[in-house]
Amino acid sequence: MKSEFLIVTNGFKGTWSAIEYGAALAQSMQMKTTLLGVTEELNPAAIDDHHPLEDIFAQAVELFQKLNVEYALDIRNGLAERIIPEIANKGNFITVVSPLGRPQLKRWLTGRSIRLLMEQISNPILYVPQACLPVKKLLVTVGGLGYGEAAENIAVQIARANDAEVTLLYVVPPTDLDYPSTRGVQEHVDNLAETDTLPGRSLRKALEIAQGAGLNAKAKARQGNIVEEILAEIKVENYDLVCMGSAYSANTLRQYYAPNVTAEVADSASCPVLTARFTRRV
């Protein structure tokens, strides 16, 4: 069954980025879209007031129609952090969400909403702090354990639909271990994809898949703190989308994503970040 986009808004003006970006991808990829509006708790005195969802829904419908995107509308009552996973896990969705406008104190006490959603949603999530359009440059982070394949596959689909170039990145983390395999990686950062190391084979495989799909793709490696190096790469190259494996794919993935690299990057990146869990073949 083909995936669909589930674009989310609670009426906060910042969620327009998710709508704009999700609509653009839906158009290029010819995917159906559901716009989920979450009506959160209102002050009883304001029950008859004009709700911000009304305006943002009207603007979204106008955009969908302009782009000829097939869409459906869904409105639910409740807390967004509860409603979004409930709906997202019921279908084959890629959930598109922007910051929900939570007060700083709440973010400090409970963490950003994107972290909670990543924990609870098993399907891919596209977090859009701002809409970087058109989508012409993609960054795909590659681990050495194969758990990033789901994100890599979606990245290929997006890149093909948008005629975008793809950079495949592996970050060599700092280590005090002096094994031959470790030295082999650290000594060949500049040509890692050409080596017979585990990350080298992973980079090469991802590169072959991307180039086999007709994409303009290249592989590169950085060395240092994983989060810092990914963010530095994003800043230098000004990517329109970053695709990463999820820390919730499997326990062993934490060997590469520890701490939760995907959440850390999503918290700090200036461009959209797509995360997808590994799906084990049976």
CSV table of C-alpha atoms in Angstrom, one decimal:
chain,number,residue,atom,x,y,z
A,1,MET,CA,0.0,0.0,0.0
A,2,LYS,CA,1.4,3.4,-1.0
A,3,SER,CA,2.2,5.8,1.7
A,4,GLU,CA,0.2,9.0,2.3
A,5,PHE,CA,1.1,12.3,3.9
A,6,LEU,CA,-0.5,13.2,7.3
A,7,ILE,CA,0.1,16.9,7.7
A,8,VAL,CA,-0.6,18.2,11.2
A,9,THR,CA,-1.7,21.6,12.6
A,10,ASN,CA,-3.1,22.8,15.9
A,11,GLY,CA,-3.8,26.3,14.5
A,12,PHE,CA,-0.4,27.6,15.6
A,13,LYS,CA,1.0,29.8,12.8
A,14,GLY,CA,4.3,28.0,12.8
A,15,THR,CA,2.6,24.8,11.6
A,16,TRP,CA,2.1,26.5,8.2
A,17,SER,CA,5.7,25.3,7.4
A,18,ALA,CA,4.5,21.7,7.6
A,19,ILE,CA,1.5,22.4,5.4
A,20,GLU,CA,3.6,24.2,2.7
A,21,TYR,CA,6.4,21.7,2.7
A,22,GLY,CA,4.1,18.7,2.8
A,23,ALA,CA,1.9,20.0,0.0
A,24,ALA,CA,4.9,20.6,-2.2
A,25,LEU,CA,6.2,17.0,-1.7
A,26,ALA,CA,2.7,15.6,-2.1
A,27,GLN,CA,2.4,17.3,-5.5
A,28,SER,CA,5.9,16.2,-6.7
A,29,MET,CA,5.4,12.6,-5.5
A,30,GLN,CA,1.7,12.4,-6.4
A,31,MET,CA,0.7,11.3,-3.0
A,32,LYS,CA,-2.6,11.6,-1.2
A,33,THR,CA,-2.7,13.9,1.8
A,34,THR,CA,-4.8,14.1,5.0
A,35,LEU,CA,-4.7,17.4,6.9
A,36,LEU,CA,-5.2,16.7,10.6
A,37,GLY,CA,-6.4,19.6,12.7
A,38,VAL,CA,-6.2,19.2,16.4
A,39,THR,CA,-8.5,21.4,18.4
A,40,GLU,CA,-6.8,21.7,21.8
A,41,GLU,CA,-8.4,22.9,25.0
A,42,LEU,CA,-9.9,26.3,24.8
A,43,ASN,CA,-10.8,28.8,27.5
A,44,PRO,CA,-14.6,28.3,28.0
A,45,ALA,CA,-15.0,32.1,27.7
A,46,ALA,CA,-13.6,31.9,24.2
A,47,ILE,CA,-15.7,28.9,23.0
A,48,ASP,CA,-17.6,31.0,20.5
A,49,ASP,CA,-14.5,32.9,19.3
A,50,HIS,CA,-13.0,32.4,15.9
A,51,HIS,CA,-10.6,29.4,16.2
A,52,PRO,CA,-7.2,29.7,14.4
A,53,LEU,CA,-7.8,26.3,12.8
A,54,GLU,CA,-10.4,27.9,10.6
A,55,ASP,CA,-8.0,30.3,8.9
A,56,ILE,CA,-5.2,27.8,8.5
A,57,PHE,CA,-7.5,25.1,7.1
A,58,ALA,CA,-8.9,27.6,4.6
A,59,GLN,CA,-5.4,28.5,3.5
A,60,ALA,CA,-4.3,24.9,3.3
A,61,VAL,CA,-7.3,23.9,1.2
A,62,GLU,CA,-6.6,26.8,-1.2
A,63,LEU,CA,-2.9,25.6,-1.5
A,64,PHE,CA,-3.9,21.9,-2.0
A,65,GLN,CA,-6.3,22.9,-4.8
A,66,LYS,CA,-3.7,25.2,-6.4
A,67,LEU,CA,-1.2,22.3,-6.5
A,68,ASN,CA,-3.8,19.7,-7.5
A,69,VAL,CA,-3.1,17.6,-4.4
A,70,GLU,CA,-5.7,15.0,-3.5
A,71,TYR,CA,-6.6,15.7,0.1
A,72,ALA,CA,-8.9,14.9,3.0
A,73,LEU,CA,-9.6,16.9,6.1
A,74,ASP,CA,-9.8,15.5,9.7
A,75,ILE,CA,-10.4,17.5,12.9
A,76,ARG,CA,-10.0,16.0,16.4
A,77,ASN,CA,-10.3,17.3,19.9
A,78,GLY,CA,-7.6,16.8,22.4
A,79,LEU,CA,-3.9,17.2,23.1
A,80,ALA,CA,-1.8,17.2,19.9
A,81,GLU,CA,0.9,15.0,21.4
A,82,ARG,CA,-1.8,12.3,22.1
A,83,ILE,CA,-3.9,12.7,19.0
A,84,ILE,CA,-1.1,12.8,16.4
A,85,PRO,CA,0.4,9.3,17.3
A,86,GLU,CA,-3.1,7.8,17.7
A,87,ILE,CA,-4.0,8.8,14.1
A,88,ALA,CA,-0.5,8.4,12.6
A,89,ASN,CA,-0.1,4.8,13.7
A,90,LYS,CA,-3.5,3.8,12.2
A,91,GLY,CA,-2.4,4.2,8.6
A,92,ASN,CA,0.6,4.0,6.2
A,93,PHE,CA,1.5,7.7,6.8
A,94,ILE,CA,4.5,9.9,6.6
A,95,THR,CA,3.6,12.4,9.4
A,96,VAL,CA,4.5,16.0,8.6
A,97,VAL,CA,4.7,18.2,11.7
A,98,SER,CA,6.2,21.6,12.6
A,99,PRO,CA,6.7,23.1,16.1
A,100,LEU,CA,3.4,23.3,17.9
A,101,GLY,CA,4.0,26.6,19.7
A,102,ARG,CA,4.5,25.2,23.2
A,103,PRO,CA,5.6,27.6,25.9
A,104,GLN,CA,9.3,27.6,26.7
A,105,LEU,CA,8.6,26.4,30.2
A,106,LYS,CA,6.7,23.3,29.0
A,107,ARG,CA,9.5,22.5,26.5
A,108,TRP,CA,12.0,22.7,29.3
A,109,LEU,CA,9.9,20.5,31.6
A,110,THR,CA,8.8,17.8,29.1
A,111,GLY,CA,11.1,18.3,26.1
A,112,ARG,CA,10.2,19.3,22.6
A,113,SER,CA,7.1,17.7,21.1
A,114,ILE,CA,9.1,16.2,18.3
A,115,ARG,CA,11.0,14.0,20.7
A,116,LEU,CA,7.7,12.7,22.2
A,117,LEU,CA,6.3,12.0,18.7
A,118,MET,CA,9.4,10.2,17.6
A,119,GLU,CA,9.0,7.8,20.6
A,120,GLN,CA,5.3,7.1,19.9
A,121,ILE,CA,5.0,7.1,16.1
A,122,SER,CA,6.2,4.0,14.3
A,123,ASN,CA,5.9,5.4,10.8
A,124,PRO,CA,8.2,7.9,9.2
A,125,ILE,CA,8.1,11.5,10.6
A,126,LEU,CA,9.0,14.6,8.7
A,127,TYR,CA,9.8,17.5,11.1
A,128,VAL,CA,9.7,20.9,9.4
A,129,PRO,CA,11.0,23.9,11.4
A,130,GLN,CA,10.9,25.9,8.2
A,131,ALA,CA,9.9,25.0,4.6
A,132,CYS,CA,13.1,24.8,2.5
A,133,LEU,CA,11.7,24.9,-1.0
A,134,PRO,CA,12.3,23.9,-3.7
A,135,VAL,CA,13.8,20.5,-2.6
A,136,LYS,CA,17.0,20.3,-4.6
A,137,LYS,CA,19.7,19.1,-2.1
A,138,LEU,CA,19.2,16.1,0.2
A,139,LEU,CA,21.5,14.8,2.9
A,140,VAL,CA,21.2,11.2,3.9
A,141,THR,CA,23.1,10.0,7.0
A,142,VAL,CA,24.4,6.4,6.7
A,143,GLY,CA,25.2,4.2,9.7
A,144,GLY,CA,27.1,1.0,9.6
A,145,LEU,CA,24.4,-1.4,10.8
A,146,GLY,CA,21.8,-1.2,7.9
A,147,TYR,CA,19.1,0.4,10.1
A,148,GLY,CA,19.0,3.5,8.0
A,149,GLU,CA,17.6,1.7,4.9
A,150,ALA,CA,14.0,2.9,5.4
A,151,ALA,CA,15.1,6.5,5.5
A,152,GLU,CA,17.4,6.0,2.5
A,153,ASN,CA,14.6,4.5,0.4
A,154,ILE,CA,12.3,7.4,1.1
A,155,ALA,CA,15.1,9.8,0.4
A,156,VAL,CA,15.6,8.2,-3.1
A,157,GLN,CA,11.8,8.5,-3.8
A,158,ILE,CA,11.8,12.2,-2.8
A,159,ALA,CA,15.0,13.0,-4.7
A,160,ARG,CA,13.7,11.3,-7.9
A,161,ALA,CA,10.4,13.2,-7.7
A,162,ASN,CA,12.1,16.5,-7.2
A,163,ASP,CA,15.2,16.0,-9.4
A,164,ALA,CA,17.4,16.6,-6.4
A,165,GLU,CA,21.0,15.8,-5.8
A,166,VAL,CA,21.9,13.5,-2.8
A,167,THR,CA,24.8,13.5,-0.4
A,168,LEU,CA,25.4,10.3,1.6
A,169,LEU,CA,27.2,11.1,4.9
A,170,TYR,CA,28.9,8.9,7.4
A,171,VAL,CA,30.4,10.4,10.5
A,172,VAL,CA,33.4,8.6,12.1
A,173,PRO,CA,32.9,9.1,15.8
A,174,PRO,CA,35.9,9.7,18.2
A,175,THR,CA,37.1,6.6,19.9
A,176,ASP,CA,40.0,5.5,22.2
A,177,LEU,CA,40.0,1.9,20.8
A,178,ASP,CA,42.9,0.9,18.7
A,179,TYR,CA,41.6,-2.0,16.7
A,180,PRO,CA,42.7,-2.6,13.1
A,181,SER,CA,39.1,-2.1,11.9
A,182,THR,CA,38.9,1.2,13.8
A,183,ARG,CA,42.2,2.4,12.3
A,184,GLY,CA,41.0,1.4,8.9
A,185,VAL,CA,38.1,3.7,9.2
A,186,GLN,CA,39.9,6.6,10.8
A,187,GLU,CA,42.8,6.5,8.3
A,188,HIS,CA,40.5,6.6,5.3
A,189,VAL,CA,37.9,9.3,6.1
A,190,ASP,CA,38.6,11.0,2.8
A,191,ASN,CA,37.9,7.9,0.7
A,192,LEU,CA,35.8,5.8,3.1
A,193,ALA,CA,33.4,4.6,0.4
A,194,GLU,CA,36.3,2.9,-1.4
A,195,THR,CA,37.3,0.8,1.6
A,196,ASP,CA,36.2,-2.7,2.7
A,197,THR,CA,35.3,-1.5,6.2
A,198,LEU,CA,31.7,-1.8,7.5
A,199,PRO,CA,30.9,1.9,7.0
A,200,GLY,CA,32.7,1.9,3.7
A,201,ARG,CA,30.5,-1.0,2.4
A,202,SER,CA,27.4,0.8,3.8
A,203,LEU,CA,28.2,4.0,2.0
A,204,ARG,CA,29.0,2.2,-1.2
A,205,LYS,CA,25.8,0.2,-1.1
A,206,ALA,CA,23.7,3.4,-0.5
A,207,LEU,CA,25.6,5.2,-3.3
A,208,GLU,CA,24.9,2.3,-5.7
A,209,ILE,CA,21.2,2.4,-4.9
A,210,ALA,CA,21.0,6.2,-5.4
A,211,GLN,CA,23.0,6.2,-8.6
A,212,GLY,CA,21.0,3.1,-9.9
A,213,ALA,CA,17.9,5.2,-9.4
A,214,GLY,CA,19.4,7.8,-11.8
A,215,LEU,CA,20.2,10.3,-9.1
A,216,ASN,CA,23.2,12.7,-8.9
A,217,ALA,CA,24.7,11.3,-5.7
A,218,LYS,CA,28.0,11.4,-3.9
A,219,ALA,CA,29.4,9.9,-0.7
A,220,LYS,CA,31.4,11.7,1.9
A,221,ALA,CA,32.6,11.2,5.5
A,222,ARG,CA,33.3,13.5,8.4
A,223,GLN,CA,35.1,12.7,11.7
A,224,GLY,CA,34.2,14.0,15.1
A,225,ASN,CA,31.1,14.3,17.3
A,226,ILE,CA,28.2,12.8,15.3
A,227,VAL,CA,25.6,15.5,16.1
A,228,GLU,CA,28.0,18.4,15.7
A,229,GLU,CA,29.4,17.1,12.4
A,230,ILE,CA,25.9,16.5,10.9
A,231,LEU,CA,24.8,20.0,11.9
A,232,ALA,CA,28.1,21.5,10.5
A,233,GLU,CA,27.5,19.7,7.2
A,234,ILE,CA,23.9,21.0,7.1
A,235,LYS,CA,25.1,24.6,7.7
A,236,VAL,CA,27.9,24.5,5.2
A,237,GLU,CA,26.0,22.9,2.4
A,238,ASN,CA,22.6,24.4,3.0
A,239,TYR,CA,20.5,21.3,2.5
A,240,ASP,CA,16.7,21.3,1.9
A,241,LEU,CA,16.1,18.0,3.6
A,242,VAL,CA,18.0,15.6,5.9
A,243,CYS,CA,17.0,11.9,6.1
A,244,MET,CA,18.1,9.8,9.0
A,245,GLY,CA,17.4,6.4,10.6
A,246,SER,CA,15.5,6.4,13.8
A,247,ALA,CA,17.0,5.6,17.2
A,248,TYR,CA,13.8,3.5,17.9
A,249,SER,CA,14.6,1.1,15.0
A,250,ALA,CA,16.3,-1.4,17.2
A,251,ASN,CA,18.3,-1.5,20.4
A,252,THR,CA,21.5,-2.2,18.6
A,253,LEU,CA,21.2,1.0,16.6
A,254,ARG,CA,22.1,2.9,19.8
A,255,GLN,CA,25.7,1.9,19.0
A,256,TYR,CA,25.6,4.6,16.4
A,257,TYR,CA,22.7,6.9,17.5
A,258,ALA,CA,23.7,7.3,21.2
A,259,PRO,CA,22.7,9.8,22.4
A,260,ASN,CA,19.6,10.1,20.2
A,261,VAL,CA,21.3,11.7,17.3
A,262,THR,CA,18.2,12.1,15.2
A,263,ALA,CA,16.3,14.0,17.9
A,264,GLU,CA,19.4,16.1,18.6
A,265,VAL,CA,19.7,17.0,14.9
A,266,ALA,CA,15.9,17.7,14.6
A,267,ASP,CA,16.1,20.0,17.6
A,268,SER,CA,18.9,22.1,16.1
A,269,ALA,CA,18.7,21.8,12.3
A,270,SER,CA,17.4,24.8,10.3
A,271,CYS,CA,16.0,22.5,7.6
A,272,PRO,CA,13.4,19.7,7.6
A,273,VAL,CA,14.5,16.4,9.0
A,274,LEU,CA,12.9,13.1,8.0
A,275,THR,CA,13.3,10.1,10.3
A,276,ALA,CA,12.2,6.5,9.6
A,277,ARG,CA,12.4,3.4,11.6
A,278,PHE,CA,14.0,0.2,10.3
A,279,THR,CA,11.5,-2.4,9.1
A,280,ARG,CA,12.8,-5.9,9.4
A,281,ARG,CA,12.2,-8.1,6.4
A,282,VAL,CA,10.5,-11.4,7.1
